[in-house]
Coordinates of C-alpha atoms and ligand atoms in Angstrom, one line a residue:
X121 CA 0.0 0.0 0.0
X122 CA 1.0 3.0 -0.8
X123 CA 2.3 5.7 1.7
X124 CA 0.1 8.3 0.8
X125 CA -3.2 5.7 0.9
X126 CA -2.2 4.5 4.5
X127 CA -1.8 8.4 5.5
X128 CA -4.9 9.2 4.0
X129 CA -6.8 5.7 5.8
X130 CA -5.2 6.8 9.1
X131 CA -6.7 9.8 9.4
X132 CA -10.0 8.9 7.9
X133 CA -10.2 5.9 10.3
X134 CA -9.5 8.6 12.9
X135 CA -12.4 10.9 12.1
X136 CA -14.4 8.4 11.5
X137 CA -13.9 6.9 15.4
X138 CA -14.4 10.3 16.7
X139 CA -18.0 10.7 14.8
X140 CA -18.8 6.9 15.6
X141 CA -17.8 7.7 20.0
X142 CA -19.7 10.9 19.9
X143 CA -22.8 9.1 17.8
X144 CA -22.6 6.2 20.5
X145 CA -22.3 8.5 23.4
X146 CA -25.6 10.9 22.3
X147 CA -27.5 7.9 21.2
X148 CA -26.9 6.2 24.6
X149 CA -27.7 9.1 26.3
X150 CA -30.8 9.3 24.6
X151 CA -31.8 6.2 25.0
X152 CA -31.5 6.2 28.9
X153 CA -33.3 9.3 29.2
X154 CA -36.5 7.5 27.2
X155 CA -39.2 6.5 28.5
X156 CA -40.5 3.3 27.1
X157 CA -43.6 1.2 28.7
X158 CA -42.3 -2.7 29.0
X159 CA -39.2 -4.5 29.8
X160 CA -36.3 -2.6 29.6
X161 CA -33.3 -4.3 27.0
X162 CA -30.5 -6.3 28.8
X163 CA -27.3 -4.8 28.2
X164 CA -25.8 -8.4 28.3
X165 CA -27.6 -9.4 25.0
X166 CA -26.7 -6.1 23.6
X167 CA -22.7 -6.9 23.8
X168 CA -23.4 -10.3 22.5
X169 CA -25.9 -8.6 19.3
X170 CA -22.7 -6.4 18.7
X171 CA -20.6 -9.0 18.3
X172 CA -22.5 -10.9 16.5
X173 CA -23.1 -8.1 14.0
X174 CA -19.1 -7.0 14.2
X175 CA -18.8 -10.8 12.9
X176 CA -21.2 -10.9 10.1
X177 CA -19.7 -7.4 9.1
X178 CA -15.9 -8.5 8.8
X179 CA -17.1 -11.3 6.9
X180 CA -18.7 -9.3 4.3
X181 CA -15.4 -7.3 4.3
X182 CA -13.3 -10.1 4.2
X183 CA -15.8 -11.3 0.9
X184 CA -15.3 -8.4 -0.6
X185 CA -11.3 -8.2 -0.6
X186 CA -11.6 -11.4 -2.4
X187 CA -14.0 -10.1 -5.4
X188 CA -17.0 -11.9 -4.0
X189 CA -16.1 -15.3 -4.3
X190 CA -18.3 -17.7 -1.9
X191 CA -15.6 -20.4 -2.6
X192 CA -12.7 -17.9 -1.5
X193 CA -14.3 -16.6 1.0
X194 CA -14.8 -20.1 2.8
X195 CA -10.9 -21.1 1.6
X196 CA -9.6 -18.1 3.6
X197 CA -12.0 -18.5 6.5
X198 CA -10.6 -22.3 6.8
X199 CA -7.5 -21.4 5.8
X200 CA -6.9 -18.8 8.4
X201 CA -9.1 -19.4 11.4
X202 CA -9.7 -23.3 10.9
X203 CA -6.8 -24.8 10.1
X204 CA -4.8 -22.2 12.4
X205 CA -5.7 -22.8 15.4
X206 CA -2.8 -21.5 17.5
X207 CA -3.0 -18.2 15.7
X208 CA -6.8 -18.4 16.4
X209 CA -6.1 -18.4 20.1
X210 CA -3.9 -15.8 20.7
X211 CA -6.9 -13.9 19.8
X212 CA -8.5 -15.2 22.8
X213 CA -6.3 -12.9 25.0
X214 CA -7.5 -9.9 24.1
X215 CA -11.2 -11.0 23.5
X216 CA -10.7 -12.3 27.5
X217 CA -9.5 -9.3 28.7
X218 CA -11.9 -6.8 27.2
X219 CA -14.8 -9.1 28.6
X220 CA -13.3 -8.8 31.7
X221 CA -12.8 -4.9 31.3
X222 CA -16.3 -4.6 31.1
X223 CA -17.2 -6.2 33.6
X224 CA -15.0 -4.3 35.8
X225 CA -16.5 -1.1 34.5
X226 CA -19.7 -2.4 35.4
X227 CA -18.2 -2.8 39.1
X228 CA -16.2 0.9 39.1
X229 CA -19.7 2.1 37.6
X230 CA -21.6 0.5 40.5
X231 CA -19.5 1.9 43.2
X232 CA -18.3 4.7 41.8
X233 CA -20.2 8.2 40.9
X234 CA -20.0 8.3 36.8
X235 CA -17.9 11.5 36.7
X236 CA -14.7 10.2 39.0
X237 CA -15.1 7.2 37.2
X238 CA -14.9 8.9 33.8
X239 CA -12.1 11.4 35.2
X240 CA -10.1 7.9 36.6
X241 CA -10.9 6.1 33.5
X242 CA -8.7 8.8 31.6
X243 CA -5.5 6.9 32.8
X244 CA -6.1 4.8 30.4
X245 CA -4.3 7.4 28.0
X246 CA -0.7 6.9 30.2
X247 CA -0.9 3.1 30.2
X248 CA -1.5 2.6 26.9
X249 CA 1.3 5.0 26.2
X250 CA 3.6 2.9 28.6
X251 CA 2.5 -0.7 26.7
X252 CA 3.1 0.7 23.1
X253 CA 6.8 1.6 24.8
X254 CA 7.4 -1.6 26.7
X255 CA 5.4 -4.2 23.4
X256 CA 5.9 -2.5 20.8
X257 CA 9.4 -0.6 21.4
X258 CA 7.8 3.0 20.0
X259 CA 9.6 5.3 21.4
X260 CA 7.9 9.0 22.4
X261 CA 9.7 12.5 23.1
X262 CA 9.4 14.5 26.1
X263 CA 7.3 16.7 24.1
X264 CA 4.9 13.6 23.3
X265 CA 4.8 12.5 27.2
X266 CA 4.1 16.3 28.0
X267 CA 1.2 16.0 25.7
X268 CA -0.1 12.6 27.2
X269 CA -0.1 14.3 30.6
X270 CA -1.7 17.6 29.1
X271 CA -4.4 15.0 27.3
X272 CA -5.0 13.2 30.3
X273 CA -5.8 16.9 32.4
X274 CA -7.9 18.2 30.1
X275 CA -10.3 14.9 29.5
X276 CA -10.1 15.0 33.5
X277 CA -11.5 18.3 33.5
X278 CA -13.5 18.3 30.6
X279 CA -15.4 15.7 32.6
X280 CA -15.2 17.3 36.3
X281 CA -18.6 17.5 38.0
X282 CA -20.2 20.7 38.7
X283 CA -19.7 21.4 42.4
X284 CA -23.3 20.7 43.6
X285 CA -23.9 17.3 41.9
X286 CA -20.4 16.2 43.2
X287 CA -20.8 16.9 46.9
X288 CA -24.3 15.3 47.1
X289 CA -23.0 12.1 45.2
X290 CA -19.6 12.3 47.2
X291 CA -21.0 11.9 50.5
X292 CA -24.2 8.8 49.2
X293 CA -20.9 6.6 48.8
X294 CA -18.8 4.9 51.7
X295 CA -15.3 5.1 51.5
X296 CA -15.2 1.1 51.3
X297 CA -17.4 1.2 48.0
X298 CA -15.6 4.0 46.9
X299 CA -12.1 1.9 46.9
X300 CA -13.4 -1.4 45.5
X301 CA -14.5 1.3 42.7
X302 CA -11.4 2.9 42.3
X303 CA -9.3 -0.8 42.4
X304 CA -12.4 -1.9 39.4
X305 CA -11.1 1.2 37.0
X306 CA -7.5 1.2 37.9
X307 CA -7.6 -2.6 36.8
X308 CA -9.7 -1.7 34.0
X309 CA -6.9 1.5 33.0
X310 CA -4.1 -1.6 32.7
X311 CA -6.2 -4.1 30.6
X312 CA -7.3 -1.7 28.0
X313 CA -4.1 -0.6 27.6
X314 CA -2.7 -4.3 27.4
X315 CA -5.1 -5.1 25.3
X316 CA -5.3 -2.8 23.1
X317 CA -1.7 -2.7 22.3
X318 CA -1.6 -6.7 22.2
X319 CA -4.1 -6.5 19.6
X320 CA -2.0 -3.7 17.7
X321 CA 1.1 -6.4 18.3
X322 CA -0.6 -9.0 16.6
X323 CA -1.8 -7.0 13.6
X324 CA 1.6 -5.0 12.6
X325 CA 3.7 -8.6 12.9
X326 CA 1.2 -10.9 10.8
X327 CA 0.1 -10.7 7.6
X328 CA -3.3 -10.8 8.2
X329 CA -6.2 -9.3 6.9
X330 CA -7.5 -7.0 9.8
X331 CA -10.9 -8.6 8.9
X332 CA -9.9 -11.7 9.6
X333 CA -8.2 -10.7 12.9
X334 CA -11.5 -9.2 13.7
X335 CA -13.4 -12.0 13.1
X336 CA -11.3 -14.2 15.5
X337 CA -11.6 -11.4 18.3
X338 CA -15.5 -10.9 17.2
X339 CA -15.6 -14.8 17.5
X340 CA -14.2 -15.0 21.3
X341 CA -15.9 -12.1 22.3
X342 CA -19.1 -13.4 21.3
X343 CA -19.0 -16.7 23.1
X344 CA -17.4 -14.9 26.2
X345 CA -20.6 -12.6 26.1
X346 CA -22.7 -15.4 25.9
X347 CA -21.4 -17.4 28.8
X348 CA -21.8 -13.6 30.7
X349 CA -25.5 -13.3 29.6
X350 CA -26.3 -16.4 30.7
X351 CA -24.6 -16.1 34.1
X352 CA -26.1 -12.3 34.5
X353 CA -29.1 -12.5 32.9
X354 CA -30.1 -16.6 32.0
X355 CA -33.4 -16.3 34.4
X356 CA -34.4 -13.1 32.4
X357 CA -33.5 -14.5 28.8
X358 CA -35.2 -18.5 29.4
X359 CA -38.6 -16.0 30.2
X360 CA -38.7 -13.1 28.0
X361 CA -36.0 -14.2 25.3
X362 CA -32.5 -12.2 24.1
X363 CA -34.0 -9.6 22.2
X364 CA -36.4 -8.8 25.1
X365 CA -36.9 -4.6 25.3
X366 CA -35.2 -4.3 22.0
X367 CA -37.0 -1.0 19.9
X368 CA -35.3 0.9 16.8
X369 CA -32.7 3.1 19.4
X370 CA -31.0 -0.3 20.9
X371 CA -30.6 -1.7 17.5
X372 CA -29.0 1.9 16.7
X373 CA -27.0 1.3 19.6
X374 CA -25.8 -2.4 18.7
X375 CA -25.2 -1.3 15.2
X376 CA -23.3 2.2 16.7
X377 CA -21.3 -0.5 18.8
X378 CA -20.4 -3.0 16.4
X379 CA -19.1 0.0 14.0
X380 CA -16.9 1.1 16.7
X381 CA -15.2 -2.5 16.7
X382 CA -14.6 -2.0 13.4
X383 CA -13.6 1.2 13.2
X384 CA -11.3 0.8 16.3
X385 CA -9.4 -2.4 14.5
X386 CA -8.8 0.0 11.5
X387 CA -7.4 3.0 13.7
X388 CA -5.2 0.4 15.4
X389 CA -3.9 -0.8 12.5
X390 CA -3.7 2.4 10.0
X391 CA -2.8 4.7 13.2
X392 CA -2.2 3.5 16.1
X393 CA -3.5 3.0 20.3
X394 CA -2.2 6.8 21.3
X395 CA -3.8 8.4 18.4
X396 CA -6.7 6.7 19.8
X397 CA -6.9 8.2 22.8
X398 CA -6.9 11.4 21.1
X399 CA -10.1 10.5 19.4
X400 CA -12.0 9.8 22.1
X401 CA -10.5 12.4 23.9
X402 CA -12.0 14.8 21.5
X403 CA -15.1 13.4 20.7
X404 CA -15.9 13.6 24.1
X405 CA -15.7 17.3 24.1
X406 CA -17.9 17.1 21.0
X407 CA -20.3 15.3 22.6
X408 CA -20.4 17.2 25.4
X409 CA -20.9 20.4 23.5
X410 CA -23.5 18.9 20.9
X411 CA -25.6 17.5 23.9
X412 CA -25.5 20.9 25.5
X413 CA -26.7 22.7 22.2
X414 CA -29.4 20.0 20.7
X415 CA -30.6 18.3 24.5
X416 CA -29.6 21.4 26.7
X417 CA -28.8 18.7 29.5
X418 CA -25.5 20.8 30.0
X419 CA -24.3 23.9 31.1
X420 CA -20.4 24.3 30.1
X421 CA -18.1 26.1 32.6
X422 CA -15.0 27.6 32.8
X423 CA -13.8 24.3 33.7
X424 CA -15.0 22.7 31.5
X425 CA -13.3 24.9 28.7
X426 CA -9.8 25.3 30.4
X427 CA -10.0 21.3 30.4
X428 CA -11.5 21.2 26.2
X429 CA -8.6 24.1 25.4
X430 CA -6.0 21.4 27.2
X431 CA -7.1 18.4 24.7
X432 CA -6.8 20.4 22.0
X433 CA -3.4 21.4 22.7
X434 CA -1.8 18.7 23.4
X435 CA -3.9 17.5 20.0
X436 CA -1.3 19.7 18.2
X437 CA 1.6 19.3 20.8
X438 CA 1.6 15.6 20.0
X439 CA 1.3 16.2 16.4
X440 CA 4.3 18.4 16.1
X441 CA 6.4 15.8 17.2
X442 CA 4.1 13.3 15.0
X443 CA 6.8 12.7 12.4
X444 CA 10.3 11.8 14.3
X445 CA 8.1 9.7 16.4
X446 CA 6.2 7.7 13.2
X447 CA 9.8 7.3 11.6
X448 CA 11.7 5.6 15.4
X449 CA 8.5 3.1 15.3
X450 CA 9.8 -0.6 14.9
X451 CA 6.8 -2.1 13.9
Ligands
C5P537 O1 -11.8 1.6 26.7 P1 -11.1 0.9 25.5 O2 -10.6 1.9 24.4 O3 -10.1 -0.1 26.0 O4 -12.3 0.1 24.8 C1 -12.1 -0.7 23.7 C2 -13.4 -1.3 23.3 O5 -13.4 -1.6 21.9 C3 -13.7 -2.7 24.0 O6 -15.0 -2.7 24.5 C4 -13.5 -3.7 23.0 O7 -14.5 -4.8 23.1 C5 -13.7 -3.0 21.7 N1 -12.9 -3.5 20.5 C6 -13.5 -4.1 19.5 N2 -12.8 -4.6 18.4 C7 -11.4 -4.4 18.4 C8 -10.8 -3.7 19.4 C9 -11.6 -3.3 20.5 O8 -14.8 -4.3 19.5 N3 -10.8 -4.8 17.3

């Protein structure tokens, strides 16, 4: 591939993710603040749906890189995730660990209030950072771990309650809760960093299609997911089924969830995990600022825009130094 076409799909995939986390973020938001008469939809099925849909999607996209051959497309689906088996597995790594990251957000969410989880969730940013050094051997200036640090402030602040909502939440949770929360999305800080840069591992040193990588992931994930739903929510699904509570915003969010696999793969493989967390970290200003605009559920302060003119400098901070860093990469 050319050098131009990979610069071009790297930032394309990039935009794209920061469209696709904002579109997620609003249409979640939404659909909590709905009020819908029946069962509500169990968030278990959900994650299994996505993957499910993140499967059949990479299989159409692994169909088309082969002209639309049924008889290639089942060669290379045996070829590489059949008759592979070892290769298969290592895929089971990552696929364990983000099942288990989202279950330990599900624990940080319980005893945690959403904001310092959101605010302690951004140290994701540094550990990723410190995994792409330690697995992959890419090596950052002091100007790009200045704007990790700046990043990681600003989302902080960007997402630092208002003063009244904080206190009154503050004080509901015991310090005990509070600490199992904290441990849940310090945990969770370390696997998404791991796995994320794992998965980035795997693509850059084999030849695989990212397709087909994303099949095996999807693949794991989904049977994880399944043996979660039944443990969770088995009672629930044997009465009411899977798709129980499902109406046209849920399938918006499965199909907005299932994108942002794919779209993530393709950013880890045309960018990379730091770039990322830039992403998110500015889609979540954009999300913040839409919602406050079109739902009026949020009233920015000055915090709030010390914290979004942080992200956006270290944005360009980190991009200055962009090109010596790109060219000391090893993979
Ligand atoms: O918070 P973090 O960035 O680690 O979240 C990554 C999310 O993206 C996880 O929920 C994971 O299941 C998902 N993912 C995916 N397909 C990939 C890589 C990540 O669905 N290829």
């Amino acid at each position: 591939m050319s050098s131009s076409l990979s610069t071009r799909l790297k930032y394309v995939s990039l935009g794209v993710l920061v469209v696709q986390t904002t579109s997620l973020v609003l249409t979640m938001r939404y659909s909590r603040t709905l009020k819908e008469d029946g069962p509500r939809y169990l968030a278990s099925s959900a994650v299994v749906s996505a993957e499910l849909l993140k499967i059949l999607a990479c299989t159409l996209l692994v169909f088309r890189e082969h002209n639309f051959s049924v008889r290639a497309l089942n060669q290379v689906l045996k070829e590489e995730i059949v008759n592979k088996p070892m290769e298969t597995m290592k895929l089971a790594v990552p696929a364990g660990i983000y099942t288990l990251q989202n279950n330990l957000l599900y624990v940080a969410l319980s005893n945690l209030d959403a904001a310092t989880y959101q605010v302690t969730y951004q140290l994701k940013i540094l550990t990723t950072a410190l995994f792409s050094v330690t697995m992959l051997g890419k090596r950052l200036g002091c100007n790009q771990w200045l704007s990790l640090l700046i990043l990681m402030a600003g989302v902080a602040l960007v997402q630092w309650p208002a003063e009244s909502a904080d206190a009154s939440q503050q004080t509901s949770l015991s310090a005990g809760f509070q600490f199992v929360g904290l441990m849940a999305v310090l945990t969770a800080c370390f696997s998404s960093g791991f796995a994320g840069v794992y998965f980035e591992k795997i693509l850059k040193e084999t030849k695989q299609s990212v397709w087909v990588r994303n099949i095996q992931l999807g693949l794991f994930g989904f049977v994880f997911g399944l043996i979660g739903m039944l443990m969770y929510d088995g009672q629930r699904v044997r009465e009411s089924g899977m798709f129980q509570g499902y109406n046209k915003i849920t399938f918006t969010v499965v199909v907005l969830q299932a994108l942002g696999g794919l779209v993530i793969a393709a950013v880890i493989k045309y960018a990379d995990n730091i770039l990322k967390g830039f992403a998110t970290s500015l889609s979540i200003i954009m999300s913040t600022l839409i919602s406050y605009f079109l739902l009026e559920d949020f009233n920015p302060t000055s915090v709030f825009f010390t914290g979004a003119v942080l992200v956006i400098a270290a944005t360009f901070l980190y991009s200055l130094e962009c090109k010596s860093a790109t060219s000391s990469i090893k993979v």
